[in-house]
Tab-separated table of C-alpha atoms in Angstrom:
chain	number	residue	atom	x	y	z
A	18	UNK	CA	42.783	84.910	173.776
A	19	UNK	CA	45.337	86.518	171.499
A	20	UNK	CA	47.913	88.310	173.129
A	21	UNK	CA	49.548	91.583	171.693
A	22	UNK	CA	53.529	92.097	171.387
A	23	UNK	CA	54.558	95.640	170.884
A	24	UNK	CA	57.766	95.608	168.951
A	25	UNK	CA	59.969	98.071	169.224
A	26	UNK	CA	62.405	98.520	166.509
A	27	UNK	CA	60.959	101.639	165.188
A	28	UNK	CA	61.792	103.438	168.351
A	29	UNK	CA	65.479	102.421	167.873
A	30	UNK	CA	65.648	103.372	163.971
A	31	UNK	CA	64.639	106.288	165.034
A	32	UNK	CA	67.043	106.787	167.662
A	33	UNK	CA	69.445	105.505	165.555
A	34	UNK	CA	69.278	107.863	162.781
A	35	UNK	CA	70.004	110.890	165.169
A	36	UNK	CA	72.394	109.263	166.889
A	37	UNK	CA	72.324	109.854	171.035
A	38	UNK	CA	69.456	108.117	173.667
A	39	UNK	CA	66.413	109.714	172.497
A	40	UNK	CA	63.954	108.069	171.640
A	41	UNK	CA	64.090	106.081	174.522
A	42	UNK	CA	63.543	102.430	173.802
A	43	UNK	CA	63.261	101.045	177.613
A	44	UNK	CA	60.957	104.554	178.201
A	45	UNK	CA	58.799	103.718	175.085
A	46	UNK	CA	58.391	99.802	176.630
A	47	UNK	CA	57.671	100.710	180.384
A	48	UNK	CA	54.910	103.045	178.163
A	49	UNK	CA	53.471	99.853	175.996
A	50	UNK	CA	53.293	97.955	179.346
A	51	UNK	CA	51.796	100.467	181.498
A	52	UNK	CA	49.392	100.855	178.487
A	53	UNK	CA	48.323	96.815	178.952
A	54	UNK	CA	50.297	95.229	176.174
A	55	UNK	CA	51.352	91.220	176.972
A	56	UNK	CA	54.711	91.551	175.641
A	57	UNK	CA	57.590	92.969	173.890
A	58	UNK	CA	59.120	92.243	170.537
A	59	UNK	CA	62.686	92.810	169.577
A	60	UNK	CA	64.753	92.065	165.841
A	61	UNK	CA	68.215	92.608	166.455
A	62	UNK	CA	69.622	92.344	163.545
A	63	UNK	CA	73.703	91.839	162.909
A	64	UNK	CA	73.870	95.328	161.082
A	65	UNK	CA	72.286	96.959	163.936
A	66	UNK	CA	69.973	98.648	161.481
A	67	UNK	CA	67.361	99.467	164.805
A	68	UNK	CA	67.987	97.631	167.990
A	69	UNK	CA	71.172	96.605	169.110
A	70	UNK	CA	72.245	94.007	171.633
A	71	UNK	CA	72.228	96.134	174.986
A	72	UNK	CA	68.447	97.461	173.634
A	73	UNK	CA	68.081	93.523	174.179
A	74	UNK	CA	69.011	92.784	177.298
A	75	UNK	CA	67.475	95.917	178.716
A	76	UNK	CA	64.207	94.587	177.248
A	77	UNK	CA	64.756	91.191	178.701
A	78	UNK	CA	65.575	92.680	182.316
A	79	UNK	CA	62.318	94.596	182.007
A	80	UNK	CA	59.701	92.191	180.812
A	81	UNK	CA	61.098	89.605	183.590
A	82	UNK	CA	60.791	92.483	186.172
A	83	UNK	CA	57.005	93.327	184.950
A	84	UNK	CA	56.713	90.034	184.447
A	85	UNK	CA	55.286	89.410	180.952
A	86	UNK	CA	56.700	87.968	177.961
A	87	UNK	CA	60.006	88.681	175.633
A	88	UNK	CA	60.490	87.598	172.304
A	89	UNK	CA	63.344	87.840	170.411
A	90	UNK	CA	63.506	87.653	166.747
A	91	UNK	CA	66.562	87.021	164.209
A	92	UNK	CA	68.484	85.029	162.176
A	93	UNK	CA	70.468	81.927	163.733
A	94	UNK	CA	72.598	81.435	160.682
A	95	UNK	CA	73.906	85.014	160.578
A	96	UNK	CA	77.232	85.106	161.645
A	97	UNK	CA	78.815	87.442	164.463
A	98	UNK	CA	80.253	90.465	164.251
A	99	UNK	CA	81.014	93.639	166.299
A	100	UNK	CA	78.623	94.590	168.347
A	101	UNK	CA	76.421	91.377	167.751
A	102	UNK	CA	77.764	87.770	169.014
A	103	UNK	CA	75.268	86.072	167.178
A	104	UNK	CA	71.495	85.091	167.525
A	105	UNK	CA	72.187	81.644	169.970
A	106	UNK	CA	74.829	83.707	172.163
A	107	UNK	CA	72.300	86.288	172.507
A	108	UNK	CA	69.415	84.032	173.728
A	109	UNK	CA	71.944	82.767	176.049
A	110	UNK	CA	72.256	86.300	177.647
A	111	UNK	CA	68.602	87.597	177.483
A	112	UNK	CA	66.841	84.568	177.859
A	113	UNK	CA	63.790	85.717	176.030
A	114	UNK	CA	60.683	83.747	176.533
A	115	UNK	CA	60.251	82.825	173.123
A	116	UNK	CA	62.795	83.117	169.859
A	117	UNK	CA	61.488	83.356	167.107
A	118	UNK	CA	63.924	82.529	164.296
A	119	UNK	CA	63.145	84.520	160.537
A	120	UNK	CA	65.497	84.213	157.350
A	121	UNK	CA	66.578	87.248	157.032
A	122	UNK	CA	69.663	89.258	155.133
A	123	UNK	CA	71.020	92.233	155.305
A	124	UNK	CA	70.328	93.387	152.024
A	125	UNK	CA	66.474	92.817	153.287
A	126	UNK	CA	64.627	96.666	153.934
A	127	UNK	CA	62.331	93.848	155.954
A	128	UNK	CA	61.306	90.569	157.086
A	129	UNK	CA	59.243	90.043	154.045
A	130	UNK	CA	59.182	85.562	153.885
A	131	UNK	CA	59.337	82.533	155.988
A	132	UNK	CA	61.428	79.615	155.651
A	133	UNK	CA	61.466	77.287	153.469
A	134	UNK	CA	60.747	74.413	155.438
A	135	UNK	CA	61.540	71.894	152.991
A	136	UNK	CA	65.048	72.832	152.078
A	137	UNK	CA	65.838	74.617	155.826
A	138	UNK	CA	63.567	72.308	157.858
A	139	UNK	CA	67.132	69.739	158.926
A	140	UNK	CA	69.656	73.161	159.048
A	141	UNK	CA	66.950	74.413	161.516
A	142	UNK	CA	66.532	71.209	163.583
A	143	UNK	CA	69.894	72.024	165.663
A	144	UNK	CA	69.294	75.951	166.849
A	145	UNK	CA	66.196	74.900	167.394
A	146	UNK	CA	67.011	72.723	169.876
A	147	UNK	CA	69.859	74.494	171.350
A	148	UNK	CA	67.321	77.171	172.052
A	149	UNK	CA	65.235	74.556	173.721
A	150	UNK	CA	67.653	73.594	176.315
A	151	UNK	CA	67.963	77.816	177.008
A	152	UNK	CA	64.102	77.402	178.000
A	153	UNK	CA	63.248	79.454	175.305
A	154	UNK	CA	59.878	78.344	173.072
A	155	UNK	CA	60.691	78.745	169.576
A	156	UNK	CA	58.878	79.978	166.654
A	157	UNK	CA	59.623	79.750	163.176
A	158	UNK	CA	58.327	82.610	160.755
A	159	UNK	CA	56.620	80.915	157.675
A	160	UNK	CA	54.439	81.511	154.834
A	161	UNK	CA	51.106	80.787	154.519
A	162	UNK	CA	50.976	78.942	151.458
A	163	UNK	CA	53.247	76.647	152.013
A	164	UNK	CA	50.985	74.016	152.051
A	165	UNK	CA	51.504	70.562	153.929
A	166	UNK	CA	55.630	71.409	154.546
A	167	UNK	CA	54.206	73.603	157.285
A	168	UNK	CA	53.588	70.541	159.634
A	169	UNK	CA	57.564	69.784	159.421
A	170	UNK	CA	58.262	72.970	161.854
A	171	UNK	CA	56.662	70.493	164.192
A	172	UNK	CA	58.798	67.783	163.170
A	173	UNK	CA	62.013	69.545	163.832
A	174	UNK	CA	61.305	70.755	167.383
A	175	UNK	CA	59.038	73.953	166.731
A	176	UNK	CA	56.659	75.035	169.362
A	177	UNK	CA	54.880	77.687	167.087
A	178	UNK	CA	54.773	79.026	163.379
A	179	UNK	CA	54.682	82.561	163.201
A	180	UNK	CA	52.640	83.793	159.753
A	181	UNK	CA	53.992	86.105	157.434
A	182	UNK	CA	50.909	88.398	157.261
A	183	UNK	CA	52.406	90.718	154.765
A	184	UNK	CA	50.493	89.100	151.810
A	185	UNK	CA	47.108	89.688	153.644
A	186	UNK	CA	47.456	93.098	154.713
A	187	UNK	CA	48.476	94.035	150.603
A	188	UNK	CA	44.903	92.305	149.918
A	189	UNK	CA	43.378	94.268	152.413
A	190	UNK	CA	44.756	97.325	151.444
A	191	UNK	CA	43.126	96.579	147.408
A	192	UNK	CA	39.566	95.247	149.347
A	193	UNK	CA	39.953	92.089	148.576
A	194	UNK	CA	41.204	90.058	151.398
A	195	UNK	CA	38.735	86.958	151.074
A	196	UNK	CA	40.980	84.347	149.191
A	197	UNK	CA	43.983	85.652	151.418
A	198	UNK	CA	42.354	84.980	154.893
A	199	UNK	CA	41.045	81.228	153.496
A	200	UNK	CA	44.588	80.859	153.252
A	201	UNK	CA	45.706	81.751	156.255
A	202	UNK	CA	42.772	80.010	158.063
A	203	UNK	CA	44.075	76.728	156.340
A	204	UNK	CA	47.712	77.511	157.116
A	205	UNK	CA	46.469	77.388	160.540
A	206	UNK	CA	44.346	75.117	160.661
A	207	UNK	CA	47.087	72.686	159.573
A	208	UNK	CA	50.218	73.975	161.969
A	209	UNK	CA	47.586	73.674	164.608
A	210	UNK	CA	46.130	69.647	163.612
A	211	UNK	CA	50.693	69.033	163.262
A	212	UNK	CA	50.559	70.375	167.005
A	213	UNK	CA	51.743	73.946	166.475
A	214	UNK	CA	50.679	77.174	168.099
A	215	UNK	CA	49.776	79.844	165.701
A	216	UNK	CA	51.647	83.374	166.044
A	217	UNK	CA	51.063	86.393	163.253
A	218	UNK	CA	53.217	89.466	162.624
A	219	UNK	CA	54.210	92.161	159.947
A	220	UNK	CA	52.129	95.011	158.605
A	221	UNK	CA	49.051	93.947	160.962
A	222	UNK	CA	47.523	97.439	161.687
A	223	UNK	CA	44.048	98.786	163.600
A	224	UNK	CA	42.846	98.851	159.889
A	225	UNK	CA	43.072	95.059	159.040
A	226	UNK	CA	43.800	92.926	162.288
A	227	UNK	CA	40.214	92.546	163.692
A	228	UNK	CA	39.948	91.058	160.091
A	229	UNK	CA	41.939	88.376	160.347
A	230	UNK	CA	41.327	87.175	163.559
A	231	UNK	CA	38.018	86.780	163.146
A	232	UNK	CA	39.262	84.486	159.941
A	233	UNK	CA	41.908	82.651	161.399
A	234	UNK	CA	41.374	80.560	164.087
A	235	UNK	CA	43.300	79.616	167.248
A	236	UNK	CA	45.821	82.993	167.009
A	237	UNK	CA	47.845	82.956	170.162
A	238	UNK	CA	49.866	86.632	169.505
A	239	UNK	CA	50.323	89.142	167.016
A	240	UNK	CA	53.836	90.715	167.108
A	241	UNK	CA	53.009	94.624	165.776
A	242	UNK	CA	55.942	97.410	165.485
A	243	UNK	CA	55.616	99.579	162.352
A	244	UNK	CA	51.823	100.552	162.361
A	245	UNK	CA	52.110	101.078	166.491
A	246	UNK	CA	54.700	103.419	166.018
A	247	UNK	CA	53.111	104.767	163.005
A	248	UNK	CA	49.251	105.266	164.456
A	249	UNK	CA	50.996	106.954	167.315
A	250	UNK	CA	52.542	109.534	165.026
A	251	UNK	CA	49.147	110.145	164.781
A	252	UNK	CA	47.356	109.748	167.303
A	253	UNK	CA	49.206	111.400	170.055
A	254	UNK	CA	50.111	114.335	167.359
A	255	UNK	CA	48.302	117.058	168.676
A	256	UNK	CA	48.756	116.187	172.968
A	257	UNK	CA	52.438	116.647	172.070
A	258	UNK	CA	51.697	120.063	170.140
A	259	UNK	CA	50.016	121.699	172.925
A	260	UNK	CA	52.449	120.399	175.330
A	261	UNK	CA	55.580	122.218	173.035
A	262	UNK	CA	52.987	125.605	172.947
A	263	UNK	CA	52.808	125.437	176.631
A	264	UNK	CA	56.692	124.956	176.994
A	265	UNK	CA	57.210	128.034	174.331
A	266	UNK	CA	54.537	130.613	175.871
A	267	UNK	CA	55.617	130.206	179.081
């Protein structure tokens, strides 16, 4: 069974762009959980763009609590700075059930490739295991036509690949996903024959995820952020309406 991870950077953009608490990000997790997701996803990145380290370990101190899963995305070659000691000393002090390491800059808007396994896979080897010995299970985020290099995540001490869905959801958008899902079903059919679990994440939506896991076999979680925050815009538009004309008339 796939399992869902809310991720919650939105909520902190969001936040962050006012400046202040609100949104809540630990409010807006107990609310995922209590809702029935499996986890929560965080990308704290060394800009502190959205989340920021104490969203972190507030995160981590919940989903041990409830008892579900964290996982903890970034960068391990990005180095410190204020207000972020770097993506190892940060495992160290969430302990997030799984890392999940992307190549990401700053001058990125988003996580938008994977590694390059062939030039990265031996630079990769040592976090990787470093994160190991913290108990964490480590993914790596990759793209899907890669082609046989994806088996090397194994070789280097990956437990999982996470795909870069981004490609699939742009052919779903035009209505013509087909040749896009074969490729991710052989992407994961071949992590999965190297020994790797399959994880998928980034612009996965209600519109287009039912899609591709009917495609691609063997997913073990999707990590979603943007659309959930987006659909709820949405979806819980006019509850929060009434609730403001109640406030106003009374």
């Amino acid at each position: 069974m796939t399992s869902l991870s809310v991720n919650l950077n939105k909520i902190a953009l969001l936040r962050n762009s006012r400046g202040g608490g609100e949104p809540d990000i630990l409010r807006a997790a107990m609310t995922c959980l209590d809702a029935g997701a499996d986890g929560l996803t965080l990308h704290a990145r060394p800009d502190a763009r959205h989340a920021r380290a104490d969203d972190v370990l507030k995160l981590a101190r919940l989903c041990r609590e409830r008892g579900v899963e964290f996982n903890l995305e970034g960068n391990p070659f990005a180095p410190p700075r204020a207000g972020y000691p770097g993506f190892l000393p940060l495992c160290e002090r969430a302990q997030p059930h799984q890392a999940t390491l992307v190549p990401d800059g700053d001058e990125q808007l988003t996580s938008d490739h994977g590694f390059d396994l062939t030039a990265d896979g031996e630079r990769l080897r040592q976090p990787i295991a470093a994160l190991k010995d913290l108990g964490c299970r480590v993914s790596l985020f990759a793209d899907a036509d890669t082609g046989p290099s994806l088996a090397r995540a194994a070789a280097i001490g990956a437990d999982r690949i996470e795909l870069y869905t981004g490609p699939y959801a742009e052919a779903h958008a035009r209505g013509d996903s087909a040749a896009s899902l074969a490729t991710f079903a052989a992407a994961a059919q071949r992590a999965q024959q190297a020994g790797l679990g399959i994880n998928a994440g980034h612009d996965l939506s209600q519109d287009n995820l039912g899609g591709f896991l009917a495609a691609v076999p063997g997913v073990l979680e999707v990590s979603i952020g943007h659309a959930v925050i987006s659909e709820a815009l949405y979806e819980g538009l006019a509850t929060t309406v009434a609730n403001y004309l109640r406030i106003v008339r009374a």
